[in-house]
Coordinates of C-alpha atoms in Angstrom, one line a residue:
G217 CA 136.6 89.5 113.7
M218 CA 137.5 89.0 110.1
T219 CA 134.8 86.4 109.4
L220 CA 132.8 89.1 111.1
L221 CA 133.1 91.3 108.6
Y222 CA 132.9 89.7 105.8
G223 CA 130.2 86.9 107.4
L224 CA 128.0 90.9 107.3
G225 CA 129.1 91.9 104.3
L226 CA 127.8 89.1 102.7
L227 CA 124.8 89.8 104.3
S228 CA 124.1 93.0 102.7
K229 CA 126.2 92.3 99.6
N230 CA 126.9 88.7 98.4
T231 CA 128.4 89.6 95.3
L232 CA 131.4 90.3 98.1
V233 CA 131.4 85.6 97.6
T234 CA 135.2 87.0 95.8
L235 CA 136.6 88.9 98.3
P236 CA 138.9 85.5 100.0
F237 CA 140.5 86.1 95.8
V238 CA 141.4 89.6 96.2
L239 CA 142.9 88.3 99.6
L240 CA 145.1 86.3 97.5
L241 CA 145.8 89.3 95.2
L242 CA 146.6 91.7 97.6
D243 CA 148.8 89.7 99.0
W244 CA 150.9 89.3 96.1
W245 CA 151.1 92.4 94.7
P246 CA 151.3 94.7 96.9
L247 CA 152.0 93.3 99.9
N248 CA 154.5 90.7 98.2
R249 CA 153.8 88.2 101.1
M250 CA 154.3 85.2 97.9
Q251 CA 157.5 86.4 97.6
P252 CA 160.4 83.6 99.2
A253 CA 162.7 83.9 101.6
A254 CA 165.2 85.9 101.6
G255 CA 168.7 83.9 99.9
V256 CA 166.2 80.4 99.7
G257 CA 168.6 79.2 96.7
M258 CA 167.1 77.0 93.8
A259 CA 164.5 76.0 96.6
G260 CA 162.5 79.0 96.0
S261 CA 160.0 77.7 93.9
R262 CA 159.3 75.0 96.2
N263 CA 159.1 77.6 98.9
L264 CA 157.3 79.9 97.0
G265 CA 154.2 77.1 96.8
A266 CA 154.5 76.7 100.6
S267 CA 153.7 80.1 100.9
F268 CA 150.5 79.9 98.8
W269 CA 148.9 77.8 100.4
G270 CA 149.2 78.8 103.8
L271 CA 147.9 81.8 102.9
V272 CA 145.5 79.9 101.4
K273 CA 144.8 78.0 104.7
E274 CA 144.4 81.1 106.2
K275 CA 141.3 82.3 103.8
I276 CA 139.4 79.2 105.0
P277 CA 136.9 80.3 106.5
L278 CA 136.1 83.3 104.3
F279 CA 136.4 81.0 101.6
L280 CA 134.1 79.2 103.3
L281 CA 131.7 81.6 104.5
S282 CA 132.4 83.0 100.3
A283 CA 131.1 79.2 99.4
G284 CA 127.4 78.7 101.7
S285 CA 126.9 82.4 99.6
S286 CA 127.5 81.8 96.4
V287 CA 124.9 78.2 97.0
A288 CA 122.0 80.3 98.7
T289 CA 122.2 82.9 95.8
A290 CA 122.2 79.8 92.9
L291 CA 118.9 78.6 95.0
I292 CA 117.5 81.6 95.6
T293 CA 117.7 83.2 91.9
G294 CA 118.7 80.3 89.8
N295 CA 115.0 79.4 89.5
I296 CA 114.5 81.5 86.0
P297 CA 111.6 80.1 84.4
A298 CA 112.0 78.2 81.3
P299 CA 111.2 80.9 78.3
H300 CA 113.6 83.1 80.0
Q301 CA 116.3 80.7 80.4
L302 CA 119.2 80.4 77.6
P303 CA 121.3 78.6 76.4
A304 CA 125.2 78.2 77.6
W305 CA 126.7 79.6 74.6
V306 CA 124.9 82.3 74.5
R307 CA 125.6 83.5 78.1
V308 CA 129.2 82.9 77.3
E309 CA 128.7 84.9 74.4
N310 CA 127.3 87.5 76.7
A311 CA 129.5 87.9 78.9
L312 CA 132.6 88.2 76.3
I313 CA 131.0 91.6 75.7
T314 CA 129.9 92.8 78.2
Y315 CA 133.1 93.1 80.1
V316 CA 134.6 95.2 77.0
T317 CA 130.8 97.3 77.6
Y318 CA 131.9 97.8 80.8
L319 CA 135.6 99.0 80.6
R320 CA 134.1 100.9 77.8
Q321 CA 132.0 102.2 80.6
M322 CA 134.5 103.0 82.8
V323 CA 136.7 105.4 81.2
F324 CA 133.2 106.9 79.0
P325 CA 130.0 106.3 80.7
A326 CA 127.7 107.6 78.8
G327 CA 123.9 106.7 77.4
L328 CA 123.7 104.1 81.3
A329 CA 120.7 102.9 81.1
S330 CA 118.7 100.0 83.8
P331 CA 117.9 97.6 82.8
Y332 CA 120.2 96.2 79.2
P333 CA 118.4 93.0 78.4
Y334 CA 119.2 89.6 76.1
P335 CA 119.4 91.1 72.5
P336 CA 116.0 89.4 71.2
N337 CA 117.7 87.2 68.4
G338 CA 121.2 86.3 71.3
A339 CA 124.5 87.8 71.5
S340 CA 126.0 88.3 68.2
S341 CA 129.0 85.6 67.4
W342 CA 131.4 88.3 65.1
Q343 CA 131.6 90.5 68.1
A344 CA 131.9 88.1 71.4
A345 CA 135.0 86.9 69.3
L346 CA 136.4 90.2 69.0
A347 CA 135.8 90.3 72.8
C348 CA 137.3 87.3 73.2
V349 CA 141.1 88.8 71.4
L350 CA 141.3 91.6 73.2
L351 CA 140.4 90.0 76.7
A352 CA 142.8 88.1 75.9
A353 CA 145.7 90.0 74.8
I354 CA 145.2 92.8 77.7
L355 CA 145.7 89.9 79.7
T356 CA 148.8 88.5 77.3
G357 CA 150.4 92.4 78.2
V358 CA 149.7 92.2 81.8
F359 CA 151.1 88.4 82.3
M360 CA 154.4 89.6 80.3
C361 CA 154.7 92.7 82.2
R362 CA 153.7 91.3 85.8
K363 CA 158.2 92.2 87.4
K364 CA 158.1 95.0 86.0
R365 CA 155.0 95.9 86.6
P366 CA 152.3 93.9 88.7
F367 CA 150.4 96.4 89.5
L368 CA 149.0 95.7 86.0
L369 CA 148.1 91.8 86.0
M370 CA 146.6 92.5 90.1
G371 CA 143.9 94.9 88.7
W372 CA 143.5 93.6 85.8
L373 CA 142.6 89.7 87.2
W374 CA 140.6 92.1 90.3
Y375 CA 138.7 92.4 87.6
L376 CA 138.1 89.7 85.3
G377 CA 137.9 87.8 89.1
M378 CA 135.1 89.7 90.5
L379 CA 132.5 89.7 88.0
V380 CA 132.7 85.9 87.1
P381 CA 129.0 85.7 89.5
M382 CA 127.7 88.5 88.1
I383 CA 128.6 88.4 84.6
G384 CA 125.8 85.1 83.5
I385 CA 127.9 82.7 83.1
M386 CA 125.9 81.2 85.6
Q387 CA 121.9 83.1 84.4
I388 CA 120.8 84.6 88.0
S389 CA 118.3 87.6 86.0
Y390 CA 117.2 88.4 82.5
Y391 CA 119.0 91.1 81.9
A392 CA 123.1 91.4 79.7
H393 CA 124.3 93.5 82.9
A394 CA 123.7 95.8 85.0
D395 CA 125.8 98.7 85.8
R396 CA 126.1 98.3 89.8
Y397 CA 127.8 94.7 89.2
T398 CA 130.8 97.1 87.8
Y399 CA 131.0 98.8 90.9
L400 CA 133.8 96.7 93.4
P401 CA 135.9 95.0 90.0
E402 CA 136.1 98.2 88.8
I403 CA 138.8 99.6 91.9
G404 CA 140.3 96.6 90.7
L405 CA 141.3 98.6 87.5
A406 CA 141.8 102.0 89.2
I407 CA 144.0 100.7 90.6
A408 CA 146.5 99.6 87.6
G409 CA 144.9 102.9 86.3
T410 CA 146.3 105.3 89.6
W411 CA 149.9 103.1 90.1
A412 CA 150.6 103.2 86.3
V413 CA 149.7 107.5 85.9
A414 CA 151.9 108.0 88.5
E415 CA 154.9 105.9 87.3
W416 CA 154.2 107.7 83.4
G417 CA 154.6 111.0 85.3
A418 CA 157.6 110.3 88.0
G419 CA 160.2 112.0 86.1
W420 CA 158.0 115.3 85.3
K421 CA 158.8 118.9 86.6
F422 CA 156.1 119.6 87.0
R423 CA 154.5 116.2 88.0
R424 CA 152.4 117.0 91.5
A425 CA 150.4 120.1 89.9
F426 CA 150.2 118.4 86.4
L427 CA 148.3 115.2 88.1
G428 CA 146.9 117.2 90.6
G429 CA 145.4 119.4 88.2
L430 CA 144.1 116.8 86.1
M431 CA 142.6 115.3 88.9
V432 CA 140.3 118.1 89.6
V433 CA 139.3 117.9 85.9
I434 CA 138.1 114.6 86.0
I435 CA 135.9 114.5 89.0
G436 CA 134.9 117.8 88.4
A437 CA 133.6 115.6 84.9
L438 CA 132.4 112.9 87.4
M439 CA 130.9 114.9 89.1
F440 CA 128.7 116.2 86.0
C441 CA 127.9 113.2 84.2
A442 CA 126.1 111.7 87.7
Y443 CA 124.4 114.7 88.6
A444 CA 122.3 114.2 85.0
Q445 CA 122.4 110.7 86.0
T446 CA 120.6 111.1 88.5
S447 CA 118.0 113.4 87.7
Y448 CA 117.1 110.4 85.0
W449 CA 116.2 108.8 88.5
K450 CA 113.0 111.1 89.9
D451 CA 110.7 109.1 89.4
S452 CA 110.1 105.4 87.6
E453 CA 108.2 107.3 83.8
T454 CA 111.9 108.9 83.1
L455 CA 113.7 106.8 84.5
W456 CA 112.1 104.1 81.6
K457 CA 112.2 107.2 78.5
R458 CA 115.7 107.1 79.1
A459 CA 115.9 103.8 79.7
L460 CA 114.2 103.4 76.4
A461 CA 115.7 106.1 74.8
C462 CA 119.9 104.7 75.5
T463 CA 118.9 101.3 74.0
S464 CA 117.0 99.3 71.1
G465 CA 115.1 96.2 71.1
N466 CA 115.2 96.9 75.4
N467 CA 112.1 94.9 76.3
L468 CA 112.9 95.2 80.4
A469 CA 112.8 98.9 80.3
S470 CA 109.3 99.3 77.3
Y471 CA 108.1 96.3 79.9
N472 CA 108.7 98.9 83.7
M473 CA 107.3 101.5 81.4
A474 CA 103.9 100.3 80.6
N475 CA 104.3 99.0 84.7
A476 CA 104.7 103.1 86.0
L477 CA 102.0 104.5 83.8
H478 CA 99.7 101.6 84.9
D479 CA 100.5 102.5 88.3
L480 CA 99.8 106.2 87.8
G481 CA 96.4 105.1 86.2
H482 CA 97.4 105.6 82.5
L483 CA 95.5 102.8 81.2
D484 CA 95.8 103.7 77.8
E485 CA 99.1 104.3 77.4
S486 CA 100.5 100.7 80.0
I487 CA 98.7 98.7 76.6
A488 CA 100.7 100.5 74.0
Y489 CA 103.9 99.6 76.3
Y490 CA 102.4 96.1 76.5
Q491 CA 102.0 96.0 73.2
K492 CA 105.6 97.1 72.1
T493 CA 107.1 94.8 75.2
L494 CA 105.5 91.9 73.0
E495 CA 107.0 93.1 69.9
I496 CA 109.8 92.5 71.6
N497 CA 109.4 89.4 72.6
P498 CA 106.3 88.2 71.8
N499 CA 107.1 85.3 74.6
D500 CA 106.8 87.2 77.1
F501 CA 104.9 86.0 79.3
Q502 CA 105.0 88.4 82.2
A503 CA 104.4 91.8 79.6
E504 CA 101.7 89.5 78.5
C505 CA 98.6 88.9 81.6
N506 CA 99.9 92.3 83.0
L507 CA 98.2 93.0 78.7
G508 CA 95.8 91.4 80.1
N509 CA 95.6 92.8 84.7
V510 CA 95.2 96.1 81.4
L511 CA 92.3 95.0 79.7
M512 CA 90.5 94.0 82.8
E513 CA 90.4 96.8 84.3
Q514 CA 88.8 98.3 80.9
G515 CA 86.0 96.2 81.1
H516 CA 87.7 94.5 77.5
T517 CA 87.0 91.0 79.7
D518 CA 86.1 89.1 76.4
Q519 CA 90.8 90.6 74.5
A520 CA 91.5 89.7 78.3
I521 CA 90.7 86.1 78.7
A522 CA 92.2 85.7 75.2
C523 CA 96.0 86.8 76.9
F524 CA 95.3 84.9 79.8
Q525 CA 95.3 82.3 78.0
K526 CA 98.5 83.2 75.4
V527 CA 99.7 83.3 78.9
L528 CA 99.3 79.3 80.2
A529 CA 100.3 77.5 76.9
I530 CA 103.5 79.8 76.3
Q531 CA 104.1 78.8 80.4
P532 CA 100.5 76.2 81.7
N533 CA 102.1 76.2 85.5
Y534 CA 101.5 80.3 86.0
A535 CA 99.5 80.6 88.4
Q536 CA 98.9 84.1 88.1
A537 CA 97.5 83.9 85.1
N538 CA 95.5 81.4 86.4
C539 CA 93.8 83.3 88.3
N540 CA 93.6 86.2 86.9
L541 CA 91.8 83.8 83.7
G542 CA 89.4 82.7 86.6
N543 CA 88.5 86.6 88.1
A544 CA 87.9 87.0 84.1
L545 CA 85.5 83.9 83.3
L546 CA 84.1 84.6 86.6
Q547 CA 83.0 88.3 85.1
R548 CA 81.4 86.5 82.6
G549 CA 79.5 84.2 84.8
Q550 CA 82.0 81.1 84.0
T551 CA 82.0 80.2 87.2
D552 CA 82.6 76.6 87.3
Q553 CA 85.3 77.1 85.3
A554 CA 86.6 80.4 87.1
I555 CA 86.6 77.9 90.2
A556 CA 88.6 75.4 87.8
C557 CA 91.1 78.5 87.3
F558 CA 91.7 79.1 91.2
Q559 CA 91.5 75.1 92.0
R560 CA 95.3 75.2 89.8
A561 CA 96.5 78.3 90.7
V562 CA 96.7 76.7 94.3
A563 CA 97.7 73.3 93.1
I564 CA 100.8 75.5 91.4
Q565 CA 101.0 77.4 94.8
P566 CA 99.6 76.7 97.8
D567 CA 100.8 79.7 99.0
Y568 CA 99.4 81.9 96.0
A569 CA 97.1 84.5 98.4
K570 CA 94.8 85.9 96.5
A571 CA 93.7 82.6 94.8
R572 CA 93.3 81.2 98.2
Y573 CA 91.5 84.2 99.0
D574 CA 89.4 84.8 94.9
L575 CA 88.3 81.0 96.1
G576 CA 86.9 81.7 98.7
N577 CA 85.1 83.9 97.8
V578 CA 83.4 82.0 94.2
L579 CA 82.4 79.0 97.6
F580 CA 81.5 81.9 99.5
D581 CA 78.5 83.4 96.8
L582 CA 77.6 79.5 96.4
G583 CA 77.4 78.6 100.0
R584 CA 79.8 76.6 100.3
L585 CA 80.3 78.5 103.2
D586 CA 83.0 75.3 105.1
E587 CA 85.2 74.6 102.2
A588 CA 85.8 79.0 102.0
V589 CA 86.4 78.9 105.4
G590 CA 89.7 76.5 104.7
H591 CA 90.1 78.5 101.8
Y592 CA 90.6 81.8 103.3
Q593 CA 92.7 80.6 106.2
K594 CA 94.7 78.9 104.0
A595 CA 94.9 83.1 102.8
L596 CA 95.4 84.0 106.1
E597 CA 98.4 81.3 106.8
T598 CA 100.4 83.8 104.1
E599 CA 99.1 86.9 104.8
P600 CA 98.1 87.2 108.3
D601 CA 97.6 90.8 108.0
S602 CA 95.3 91.1 105.0
I603 CA 91.9 92.4 106.4
E604 CA 89.4 91.4 103.3
A605 CA 91.0 87.9 103.8
R606 CA 90.1 87.9 107.4
F607 CA 86.7 90.1 107.3
N608 CA 85.5 87.3 104.7
L609 CA 86.5 84.4 107.3
G610 CA 84.5 86.1 110.1
N611 CA 81.8 86.3 107.4
A612 CA 82.0 83.1 106.7
L613 CA 82.1 81.9 110.3
L614 CA 79.2 84.2 110.7
N615 CA 76.9 82.5 108.5
L616 CA 77.9 79.1 109.8
G617 CA 76.7 79.8 113.4
R618 CA 80.3 79.9 114.9
L619 CA 80.1 83.3 117.0
D620 CA 82.8 83.0 119.1
E621 CA 85.3 82.5 115.7
A622 CA 83.9 84.4 114.2
A623 CA 83.8 87.6 117.0
A624 CA 87.4 87.8 116.8
H625 CA 89.0 88.3 113.6
Y626 CA 86.2 90.9 113.7
K627 CA 88.4 91.8 116.7
K628 CA 91.8 91.4 115.1
I629 CA 90.7 93.7 112.4
L630 CA 90.2 96.2 114.5
E631 CA 93.2 95.8 116.4
I632 CA 95.2 96.1 112.8
K633 CA 92.7 99.2 111.4
P634 CA 90.2 100.4 114.5
G635 CA 88.6 102.5 112.5
Y636 CA 86.8 99.9 109.6
V637 CA 82.9 100.0 110.0
G638 CA 82.1 96.5 108.2
A639 CA 84.4 94.9 110.4
R640 CA 82.7 96.9 113.7
N641 CA 79.4 96.4 112.2
N642 CA 80.3 93.0 111.9
L643 CA 81.0 92.0 115.1
G644 CA 77.8 93.7 116.8
A645 CA 75.4 91.5 114.5
A646 CA 77.5 88.8 116.0
L647 CA 77.4 89.9 119.4
M648 CA 73.4 90.0 119.8
Q649 CA 72.9 87.3 117.6
A650 CA 75.5 85.5 120.7
G651 CA 73.0 87.7 123.1
R652 CA 75.2 90.3 123.9
T653 CA 73.5 92.9 123.4
K654 CA 74.6 95.9 125.7
E655 CA 78.5 94.9 124.1
A656 CA 76.6 94.6 120.1
M657 CA 75.3 98.2 120.4
D658 CA 78.0 99.4 122.5
E659 CA 80.3 98.4 118.7
Y660 CA 77.1 100.3 116.3
R661 CA 78.2 103.2 119.1
K662 CA 80.9 103.1 118.0
A663 CA 80.4 102.6 114.3
L664 CA 78.7 105.6 114.2
E665 CA 81.4 107.2 116.0
T666 CA 83.4 107.5 113.1
Q667 CA 80.2 106.6 110.5
P668 CA 77.3 109.2 111.9
N669 CA 75.1 108.2 107.8
N670 CA 76.6 104.7 107.7
G671 CA 73.6 102.6 106.8
D672 CA 74.0 99.9 108.3
A673 CA 75.6 100.6 112.0
L674 CA 72.4 103.0 112.4
N675 CA 70.2 100.6 111.0
N676 CA 71.5 97.6 113.4
L677 CA 72.0 100.2 116.3
A678 CA 68.3 101.6 115.5
W679 CA 67.2 97.7 115.6
A680 CA 68.4 97.1 118.8
L681 CA 67.4 99.4 120.8
A682 CA 63.4 99.0 119.0
T683 CA 63.6 95.2 119.9
C684 CA 65.7 93.6 122.4
A685 CA 64.6 91.7 125.4
Q686 CA 66.0 94.0 128.3
S687 CA 63.6 96.4 128.8
S688 CA 66.3 99.0 130.4
L689 CA 68.6 98.5 126.9
R690 CA 65.1 99.5 124.6
D691 CA 64.7 102.7 123.5
G692 CA 61.9 103.9 121.3
T693 CA 62.0 107.5 120.5
S694 CA 66.0 106.4 119.7
A695 CA 65.7 104.3 117.5
V696 CA 62.9 106.0 115.4
T697 CA 65.3 109.0 115.0
L698 CA 68.4 106.3 113.9
A699 CA 66.2 104.4 111.6
Q700 CA 63.8 107.7 110.4
K701 CA 67.7 109.1 109.3
A702 CA 68.8 105.1 108.0
V703 CA 65.6 105.0 105.2
Q704 CA 66.1 108.7 104.1
L705 CA 69.5 108.1 103.0
S706 CA 68.6 105.7 101.2
G707 CA 66.2 107.3 99.4
G708 CA 63.0 104.6 101.2
E709 CA 63.7 101.6 98.8
N710 CA 64.9 99.5 101.3
P711 CA 62.5 96.9 102.7
L712 CA 65.0 95.8 106.3
L713 CA 65.1 100.1 106.9
L714 CA 61.7 99.7 106.7
R715 CA 60.7 97.1 108.4
T716 CA 63.8 98.9 111.1
L717 CA 61.9 101.6 111.7
A718 CA 58.2 100.1 112.0
A719 CA 59.3 98.3 114.6
A720 CA 60.8 101.2 116.6
Y721 CA 57.3 103.1 115.8
A722 CA 55.6 99.6 117.5
E723 CA 58.2 100.3 121.1
T724 CA 57.1 103.4 120.6
G725 CA 52.8 103.0 120.3
R726 CA 52.0 103.9 117.8
Y727 CA 50.9 100.7 116.2
A728 CA 48.9 102.7 113.3
G729 CA 52.9 103.8 111.2
A730 CA 54.5 100.5 112.2
A731 CA 51.7 98.5 110.2
A732 CA 51.3 101.5 107.5
T733 CA 55.0 100.9 107.5
A734 CA 55.7 97.6 107.5
R735 CA 53.3 97.2 104.4
D736 CA 54.8 99.5 102.7
A737 CA 58.8 97.1 103.6
L738 CA 56.3 94.2 102.4
Q739 CA 55.3 95.2 98.9
L740 CA 59.1 96.4 99.0
A741 CA 60.3 92.7 99.6
A742 CA 57.6 91.5 97.3
R743 CA 58.3 93.3 94.6
Q744 CA 62.4 92.7 94.8
K745 CA 61.1 88.8 94.3
N746 CA 62.1 88.5 98.2
D747 CA 59.9 86.2 99.1
A748 CA 62.3 85.0 103.1
L749 CA 61.4 89.0 103.9
A750 CA 58.1 88.9 102.9
A751 CA 57.2 86.2 105.2
T752 CA 59.1 88.0 108.5
L753 CA 57.2 91.2 107.9
Q754 CA 53.9 89.5 106.7
K755 CA 54.2 88.1 110.7
E756 CA 55.6 91.4 112.0
L757 CA 52.9 93.3 110.3
E758 CA 49.5 90.7 112.2
L759 CA 51.4 91.9 115.4
Y760 CA 51.8 95.5 114.8
Q761 CA 47.6 95.4 114.2
M762 CA 47.8 93.5 117.2
D763 CA 48.2 96.2 119.2
T764 CA 52.0 94.3 119.6
P765 CA 55.9 95.1 119.8
V766 CA 59.2 92.6 118.6
R767 CA 60.4 91.3 120.5
D768 CA 64.2 90.2 120.4
V769 CA 64.7 89.1 116.9
K770 CA 67.2 88.3 115.4
P771 CA 67.4 91.6 112.8

């Protein structure tokens, strides 16, 4: 049972890895399980050793779970990018200072912030030396009085030991320290302090009343501090402002503040905080990358490109920067260079769905549909619920004539998002091309139920009602009504919509109106240099002049 509960505890909070060692401390005091048996005489030390190893042996399952969790955590969190990796001596100096910092914060919890960054120029060596002397002095003092006051040594070792995984000797984050790391380690100090106060006031006449009153005062003060501290967590902007007020050179807080302002749409302010972050740490490639993103949003493409290029000079294998640079170059019309950037991004990170999607879009626009399909499919392997990637994959398959596959993707989108009219329209188009006209009409009608003024759905349904080969499905009057509405909504400048209206007029026998409308559409197509559409309209105009409607032709 204990092993199961410990395993569940590690799954929820892997800082519990030191628990087996804490249990050994508790075996020593207050449980006294390491004391030699009564009457052992001179052999006491040997029996004590045997007892110790017996206590270790009973905790072997816990030690194994602890080791496994430690290895897993190291594999997951130990991949700190090179620019953020710190030398071993810097980490040791920071650990020594942090041990003392946590002691001060426990007694006087003021100026708390999230997060606490590593000092830009490294930890102070003289502060680390003083911290080392203080920690050693405390350890020496509690060790020397271990027989009379064992609770002091137990509490101090509890504190020192439980902090080992989070103290930063093995770098697992970008933080110098964090308040949340102390919740469990400081329990040992609280136990030691409680027993020390109890011993100190043992002979007092009004001991119970005094200590009870002191407890009320301390708990009240902590409640007030907790209330004040939680007020800073009401939103991201307040939290990071507080962090910047409590710390100096806090590039992490400045970076997070910039992100929060960006999310709120305050782009100019977010740029200022990204720039402040880079003043503190010029090599913060993530801040530089995000600055580039905001500049892109504001239309400052050249400045954004400079940011992304600087990021890649620091961190060439940063997939996101390669992808972002590709999008910036694409905006500048440098398609080949953009494709190269997207290809680098997916080579660095094959499961990078956004880069796959962006690369697929460029290839789609270039008519390289088979390649685009491959990248959309890879994007969906990573993000199967990505509506955008699935929609564009369906469009590419539709253009390749792979109608059943395209229809399957549109149907999947509609399962995820039933109100997606674009997918509904394109599903209808796939069904129309497959000869399943009635099903296609049903999809167009469903689209119009969601968006009555959707021009594509109006046009597609009107075309089907006017031109389908099956007479029982045709309805020229309804087709005219739908097509007129589509033309009106578009302002009358779309030759495709005029083409549909002409076909609808012809279905109702209004061939003169059909011919006149087709001529208007032909002029617009010629003006727009749409030669393929102009050629189609010319053929259909000739049919109307012969009093012949259009039949079973793709819209």
